Short mmCIF file of C-alpha atoms and ligand atoms in Angstrom, two decimals:
data_model
loop_
_atom_site.label_atom_id
_atom_site.label_comp_id
_atom_site.label_asym_id
_atom_site.label_seq_id
_atom_site.Cartn_x
_atom_site.Cartn_y
_atom_site.Cartn_z
CA UNK P 1 46.28 95.65 32.69
CA UNK P 2 48.94 92.94 32.66
CA UNK P 3 48.09 89.48 33.95
CA UNK P 4 50.17 90.02 37.09
CA UNK P 5 48.68 93.41 37.83
CA UNK P 6 45.22 91.98 37.26
CA UNK P 7 45.86 89.07 39.61
CA UNK P 8 47.31 91.14 42.42
CA UNK P 9 45.11 94.15 41.79
CA UNK P 10 47.81 96.80 41.89
CA UNK P 11 48.46 98.30 38.44
CA UNK P 12 52.07 99.44 38.00
CA UNK P 13 53.23 97.47 41.02
CA UNK P 14 55.39 95.13 39.01
CA UNK P 15 57.27 97.95 37.32
CA UNK P 16 58.09 99.47 40.71
CA UNK P 17 59.38 96.15 42.09
CA UNK P 18 63.05 95.42 41.99
CA UNK P 19 62.63 92.08 43.78
CA UNK P 20 62.34 88.78 42.02
CA UNK P 21 58.82 87.52 42.70
CA UNK P 22 58.80 83.87 43.81
CA UNK P 23 55.96 82.20 41.94
CA UNK P 24 54.38 79.80 44.43
CA UNK P 25 51.76 78.66 41.94
CA UNK P 26 54.35 77.48 39.41
CA UNK P 27 56.55 75.86 42.06
CA UNK P 28 53.54 74.11 43.62
CA UNK P 29 52.44 72.84 40.19
CA UNK P 30 55.90 71.31 39.67
CA UNK P 31 55.76 69.69 43.13
CA UNK P 32 52.30 68.25 42.41
CA UNK P 33 53.56 66.84 39.10
CA UNK P 34 56.45 65.17 40.95
CA UNK P 35 53.99 63.68 43.47
CA UNK P 36 51.79 62.43 40.60
CA UNK P 37 54.80 60.62 39.12
CA UNK P 38 55.61 59.14 42.54
CA UNK P 39 52.00 57.98 42.93
CA UNK P 40 52.20 56.21 39.56
CA UNK P 41 55.31 54.35 40.70
CA UNK P 42 53.63 53.48 44.00
CA UNK P 43 50.57 52.09 42.20
CA UNK P 44 52.77 50.03 39.87
CA UNK P 45 54.64 48.58 42.85
CA UNK P 46 51.73 48.00 45.24
CA UNK P 47 48.64 47.62 43.04
CA UNK P 48 46.78 50.31 44.98
CA UNK P 49 46.93 54.08 45.34
CA UNK P 50 47.95 55.95 48.50
CA UNK P 51 44.85 57.21 50.33
CA UNK P 52 44.19 60.21 52.55
CA UNK P 53 41.43 60.06 55.19
CA UNK P 54 39.94 63.46 56.00
CA UNK P 55 37.84 64.25 59.07
CA UNK P 56 35.66 67.36 59.14
CA UNK P 57 33.55 68.02 62.24
CA UNK P 58 30.70 70.52 62.09
CA UNK P 59 29.71 73.08 59.50
CA UNK P 60 32.46 75.73 59.52
CA UNK P 61 32.28 76.97 55.90
CA UNK P 62 36.01 77.84 55.59
CA UNK P 63 37.01 74.40 56.89
CA UNK P 64 34.63 72.74 54.41
CA UNK P 65 36.24 74.69 51.56
CA UNK P 66 39.78 73.73 52.71
CA UNK P 67 38.91 70.03 53.00
CA UNK P 68 37.19 70.03 49.59
CA UNK P 69 40.31 71.63 48.05
CA UNK P 70 42.53 68.96 49.64
CA UNK P 71 40.32 66.11 48.37
CA UNK P 72 40.29 67.64 44.86
CA UNK P 73 44.08 68.03 44.91
CA UNK P 74 44.45 64.35 45.95
CA UNK P 75 42.30 63.24 43.00
CA UNK P 76 44.40 65.32 40.59
CA UNK P 77 47.59 63.44 41.50
CA UNK P 78 45.96 60.00 41.77
CA UNK P 79 45.78 59.82 45.59
CA UNK P 80 42.52 58.31 46.86
CA UNK P 81 40.53 59.90 49.65
CA UNK P 82 38.02 58.79 52.23
CA UNK P 83 36.03 61.63 53.72
CA UNK P 84 34.32 61.54 57.13
CA UNK P 85 31.99 64.47 57.83
CA UNK P 86 30.79 64.27 61.43
CA UNK P 87 27.99 66.33 63.03
CA UNK P 88 29.05 69.37 65.10
CA UNK P 89 27.91 67.68 68.34
CA UNK P 90 29.98 64.50 67.92
CA UNK P 91 31.58 63.58 71.28
CA UNK P 92 35.39 63.42 71.64
CA UNK P 93 35.28 59.65 72.28
CA UNK P 94 33.50 59.03 68.97
CA UNK P 95 36.07 61.02 66.97
CA UNK P 96 38.89 59.23 68.82
CA UNK P 97 37.30 55.88 67.92
CA UNK P 98 37.16 56.90 64.25
CA UNK P 99 40.85 57.94 64.35
CA UNK P 100 41.74 54.60 66.00
CA UNK P 101 39.93 52.74 63.19
CA UNK P 102 41.73 54.77 60.51
CA UNK P 103 45.07 54.21 62.28
CA UNK P 104 44.44 50.47 62.08
CA UNK P 105 43.27 50.46 58.43
CA UNK P 106 46.16 49.45 56.12
CA UNK P 107 44.40 51.04 53.12
CA UNK P 108 44.67 54.48 54.78
CA UNK P 109 48.09 56.10 54.26
CA UNK P 110 47.46 59.47 55.88
CA UNK P 111 44.92 61.03 58.26
CA UNK P 112 43.99 64.67 58.52
CA UNK P 113 41.65 66.11 61.15
CA UNK P 114 40.66 69.60 59.96
CA UNK P 115 41.14 72.30 62.60
CA UNK P 116 39.57 74.23 64.22
CA UNK P 117 37.09 71.76 65.71
CA UNK P 118 33.91 72.76 67.62
CA UNK P 119 34.54 74.20 71.10
CA UNK P 120 33.54 71.12 73.11
CA UNK P 121 36.29 69.08 71.41
CA UNK P 122 40.02 69.04 72.21
CA UNK P 123 41.60 69.57 68.77
CA UNK P 124 45.16 68.97 69.98
CA UNK P 125 44.07 65.73 71.66
CA UNK P 126 42.40 64.54 68.45
CA UNK P 127 45.44 65.43 66.34
CA UNK P 128 47.72 63.64 68.74
CA UNK P 129 45.69 60.41 68.52
CA UNK P 130 46.77 60.08 64.86
CA UNK P 131 49.45 57.44 64.31
CA UNK P 132 52.66 59.52 63.77
CA UNK P 133 53.35 57.43 60.64
CA UNK P 134 50.01 58.66 59.19
CA UNK P 135 50.27 62.23 60.56
CA UNK P 136 50.42 64.03 57.20
CA UNK P 137 49.96 67.44 58.87
CA UNK P 138 53.09 66.76 60.97
CA UNK P 139 51.37 68.11 64.08
CA UNK P 140 51.51 65.18 66.53
CA UNK P 141 53.74 65.55 69.58
CA UNK P 142 55.86 62.69 68.24
CA UNK P 143 56.53 64.37 64.90
CA UNK P 144 57.06 67.81 66.49
CA UNK P 145 59.57 66.15 68.83
CA UNK P 146 61.32 64.37 65.98
CA UNK P 147 61.65 67.70 64.17
CA UNK P 148 62.97 69.38 67.34
CA UNK P 149 65.60 66.64 67.69
CA UNK P 150 66.55 66.78 64.01
CA UNK P 151 65.20 63.27 63.35
CA UNK P 152 63.33 62.29 60.18
CA UNK P 153 59.54 62.44 60.30
CA UNK P 154 56.51 63.99 58.62
CA UNK P 155 56.82 67.78 58.66
CA UNK P 156 54.03 70.40 58.95
CA UNK P 157 52.94 71.32 55.42
CA UNK P 158 53.21 75.12 55.37
CA UNK P 159 56.74 75.44 56.80
CA UNK P 160 57.82 72.47 54.65
CA UNK P 161 56.34 74.37 51.69
CA UNK P 162 58.42 77.43 52.55
CA UNK P 163 61.57 75.29 52.54
CA UNK P 164 60.65 74.02 49.07
CA UNK P 165 60.03 77.59 47.86
CA UNK P 166 63.45 78.67 49.14
CA UNK P 167 65.14 75.68 47.53
CA UNK P 168 63.42 76.15 44.16
CA UNK P 169 64.23 79.88 44.25
CA UNK P 170 67.89 78.98 44.77
CA UNK P 171 68.12 80.45 48.26
CA UNK P 172 70.23 78.33 50.62
CA UNK P 173 69.57 79.23 54.28
CA UNK P 174 72.96 77.90 55.42
CA UNK P 175 74.86 80.52 57.41
CA UNK P 176 72.21 83.20 56.87
CA UNK P 177 70.38 85.27 59.47
CA UNK P 178 66.73 84.21 59.34
CA UNK P 179 63.88 85.85 61.24
CA UNK P 180 60.50 84.19 61.70
CA UNK P 181 57.60 86.30 62.98
CA UNK P 182 55.04 84.13 64.81
CA UNK P 183 55.63 81.12 67.05
CA UNK P 184 52.52 78.97 66.53
CA UNK P 185 52.84 75.20 66.65
CA UNK P 186 51.26 75.10 63.20
CA UNK P 187 53.82 77.34 61.54
CA UNK P 188 56.36 79.51 63.39
CA UNK P 189 57.98 76.95 65.69
CA UNK P 190 58.39 74.22 63.04
CA UNK P 191 59.57 76.88 60.54
CA UNK P 192 62.31 77.97 62.93
CA UNK P 193 63.34 74.33 63.44
CA UNK P 194 63.47 73.57 59.72
CA UNK P 195 65.62 76.66 59.12
CA UNK P 196 67.90 75.68 62.00
CA UNK P 197 68.23 72.20 60.52
CA UNK P 198 69.20 73.89 57.25
CA UNK P 199 72.02 75.72 59.12
CA UNK P 200 70.48 79.19 59.29
CA UNK P 201 70.92 81.34 62.41
CA UNK P 202 67.30 81.81 63.46
CA UNK P 203 65.53 84.46 65.53
CA UNK P 204 61.95 83.50 66.42
CA UNK P 205 59.87 86.63 67.07
CA UNK P 206 56.37 86.97 68.51
CA UNK P 207 54.03 89.51 70.01
CA UNK P 208 56.32 90.06 73.03
CA UNK P 209 59.41 90.77 70.93
CA UNK P 210 60.62 94.19 72.10
CA UNK P 211 61.98 95.63 68.87
CA UNK P 212 60.55 93.64 66.00
CA UNK P 213 61.62 96.20 63.40
CA UNK P 214 65.27 95.97 64.46
CA UNK P 215 65.17 92.17 64.37
CA UNK P 216 63.63 92.21 60.87
CA UNK P 217 66.23 94.67 59.58
CA UNK P 218 68.93 92.08 60.35
CA UNK P 219 67.16 89.33 58.41
CA UNK P 220 68.61 87.94 55.23
CA UNK P 221 65.58 85.66 55.17
CA UNK P 222 62.44 87.20 56.68
CA UNK P 223 59.36 85.04 57.16
CA UNK P 224 56.19 86.74 58.38
CA UNK P 225 53.35 84.67 59.87
CA UNK P 226 51.58 86.85 62.43
CA UNK P 227 48.22 87.22 60.72
CA UNK P 228 48.53 91.04 60.88
CA UNK P 229 47.99 92.83 57.56
CA UNK P 230 50.75 95.31 56.72
CA UNK P 231 52.77 94.48 59.87
CA UNK P 232 56.03 94.44 57.91
CA UNK P 233 56.70 97.75 56.18
CA UNK P 234 59.31 98.57 53.57
CA UNK P 235 61.64 100.15 56.16
CA UNK P 236 61.92 96.77 57.96
CA UNK P 237 63.52 95.08 54.96
CA UNK P 238 67.27 94.54 54.73
CA UNK P 239 68.31 95.35 51.15
CA UNK P 240 68.51 92.16 49.10
CA UNK P 241 66.65 90.06 51.70
CA UNK P 242 64.38 87.16 50.81
CA UNK P 243 60.90 87.95 52.12
CA UNK P 244 58.38 85.13 52.58
CA UNK P 245 54.87 86.26 53.44
CA UNK P 246 52.80 83.52 55.07
CA UNK P 247 49.99 85.74 56.36
CA UNK P 248 46.53 85.39 54.88
CA UNK P 249 44.27 88.28 55.82
CA UNK P 250 41.01 89.37 54.24
CA UNK P 251 40.93 93.17 53.97
CA UNK P 252 38.09 94.90 52.13
CA UNK P 253 37.25 91.72 50.22
CA UNK P 254 40.88 91.16 49.10
CA UNK P 255 43.46 88.70 50.40
CA UNK P 256 46.62 90.35 51.68
CA UNK P 257 49.64 89.11 53.59
CA UNK P 258 51.51 90.48 56.61
CA UNK P 259 53.99 92.35 54.41
CA UNK P 260 53.44 95.63 52.58
CA UNK P 261 54.30 94.02 49.26
CA UNK P 262 54.81 97.14 47.16
CA UNK P 263 57.13 98.78 49.71
CA UNK P 264 59.04 95.59 50.56
CA UNK P 265 59.53 94.62 46.91
CA UNK P 266 61.55 97.80 46.31
CA UNK P 267 64.27 96.59 48.69
CA UNK P 268 63.97 92.81 48.80
CA UNK P 269 66.01 90.53 46.57
CA UNK P 270 63.15 88.04 46.31
CA UNK P 271 59.62 88.08 47.68
CA UNK P 272 56.48 85.96 47.69
CA UNK P 273 53.13 87.53 46.76
CA UNK P 274 49.80 86.94 48.53
CA UNK P 275 47.94 85.22 47.04
CA UNK P 276 50.11 82.99 44.86
CA UNK P 277 53.13 82.55 47.13
CA UNK P 278 53.17 80.26 50.16
CA UNK P 279 49.47 79.31 49.98
CA UNK P 280 49.65 76.87 47.03
CA UNK P 281 52.63 75.10 48.61
CA UNK P 282 50.68 73.90 51.65
CA UNK P 283 48.47 71.49 49.71
CA UNK P 284 51.37 70.41 47.48
CA UNK P 285 53.30 69.39 50.64
CA UNK P 286 50.25 67.62 52.05
CA UNK P 287 50.20 65.48 48.91
CA UNK P 288 53.94 64.86 49.23
CA UNK P 289 53.51 63.84 52.88
CA UNK P 290 50.68 61.44 51.96
CA UNK P 291 52.88 59.75 49.36
CA UNK P 292 55.74 59.59 51.87
CA UNK P 293 53.42 58.12 54.54
CA UNK P 294 52.20 55.49 52.05
CA UNK P 295 55.78 54.49 51.28
CA UNK P 296 56.56 54.11 54.97
CA UNK P 297 53.45 51.97 55.58
P1 NAD O 1 48.55 82.18 65.23
O1 NAD O 1 47.51 83.22 65.50
O2 NAD O 1 48.44 80.83 65.85
O3 NAD O 1 49.98 82.75 65.64
C1 NAD O 1 50.34 84.07 65.34
C2 NAD O 1 51.72 84.34 65.91
O4 NAD O 1 52.10 85.65 65.52
C3 NAD O 1 51.80 84.27 67.43
O5 NAD O 1 52.97 83.56 67.80
C4 NAD O 1 51.94 85.75 67.86
O6 NAD O 1 52.79 85.91 68.99
C5 NAD O 1 52.56 86.39 66.62
N1 NAD O 1 52.12 87.78 66.47
C6 NAD O 1 50.87 88.24 66.36
N2 NAD O 1 50.87 89.58 66.24
C7 NAD O 1 52.15 89.97 66.28
C8 NAD O 1 52.80 91.23 66.23
N3 NAD O 1 52.10 92.35 66.10
N4 NAD O 1 54.14 91.25 66.30
C9 NAD O 1 54.85 90.10 66.43
N5 NAD O 1 54.29 88.88 66.47
C10 NAD O 1 52.96 88.83 66.42
O7 NAD O 1 48.61 82.07 63.65
P2 NAD O 1 49.21 80.95 62.64
O8 NAD O 1 48.28 79.79 62.60
O9 NAD O 1 50.65 80.71 62.89
O10 NAD O 1 49.04 81.75 61.27
C11 NAD O 1 49.70 82.99 61.05
C12 NAD O 1 49.28 83.56 59.72
O11 NAD O 1 49.69 82.67 58.69
C13 NAD O 1 47.78 83.73 59.54
O12 NAD O 1 47.54 84.86 58.72
C14 NAD O 1 47.37 82.47 58.81
O13 NAD O 1 46.20 82.66 58.03
C15 NAD O 1 48.57 82.27 57.93
N6 NAD O 1 48.76 80.87 57.52
C16 NAD O 1 48.86 80.62 56.20
C17 NAD O 1 49.03 79.33 55.75
C18 NAD O 1 49.14 79.06 54.29
O14 NAD O 1 48.86 77.97 53.83
N7 NAD O 1 49.58 80.05 53.52
C19 NAD O 1 49.09 78.28 56.66
C20 NAD O 1 49.05 78.57 58.03
C21 NAD O 1 48.88 79.88 58.46
#
């Protein structure tokens, strides 16, 4: 079996595909290398490395894995990290006090509070306590507002990662019809705003969209982030479209996206796989945001 077929588990798939497969792993590696070079320059200029503070509350195993991966990725590019693991029962006021202390600490460039948090806590309230200049997830009201108004600011990592993927794949959104499926604050809304800022004509779809298939068939750039495996079939793809699959779903022990990859790849001009597409870009953009936050500090 070829390396690609082995990785994605579908022998013969790559022969059947006419689409160019956008290699998120390679693009993310190049972005991380660029951040590493930027970190070196920062250290030479300031005599210290940028640092990311991470806050993990409770024992959610997936969250622990995500935070560990982020800390490891920081170390690989020379960014320092300070980890705070708080017990599941920590009161809101105590977490807010920790965030206030990190906001005030000049050695901390960026702050990340891993979501979801335990039920008794208000995750949005915690996120919004982060100083917008240190908000490396780009999720504070201030940074969401800045994005909505087209002002500079730290951008949410996954949609920012999609913009980098498009740019590196040579796909300019200007003047194109783009469709985003999913309107979460974490991904869909900021994705639509970034595409609008890049001069695309954007349709933002969600679970109340009446004819999702028809909307998708118009898309020159189709971005799926519903968290529904196989939602987007091959007959929803406009020939030659760029298809970006953000979904991460575990089905029968395998990770799959929201797009039927094999069917979509027959019609698409370019497509991202799952895994190995958008996923690796999220952490690469987190590192980029931490370096940017350090420079602004
Ligand atoms: P969410 O559950 O907050 O939002 C899902 C959105 O999809 C909602 O707006 C909903 O209206 C819409 N939706 C759901 N079912 C739909 C349907 N049948 N038709 C049309 N719209 C529908 O999820 P989220 O946090 O935005 O994440 C979405 C997906 O992206 C998940 O699979 C998540 O794991 C993945 N994700 C991946 C990364 C990454 O790094 N690759 C990052 C964030 C999210």
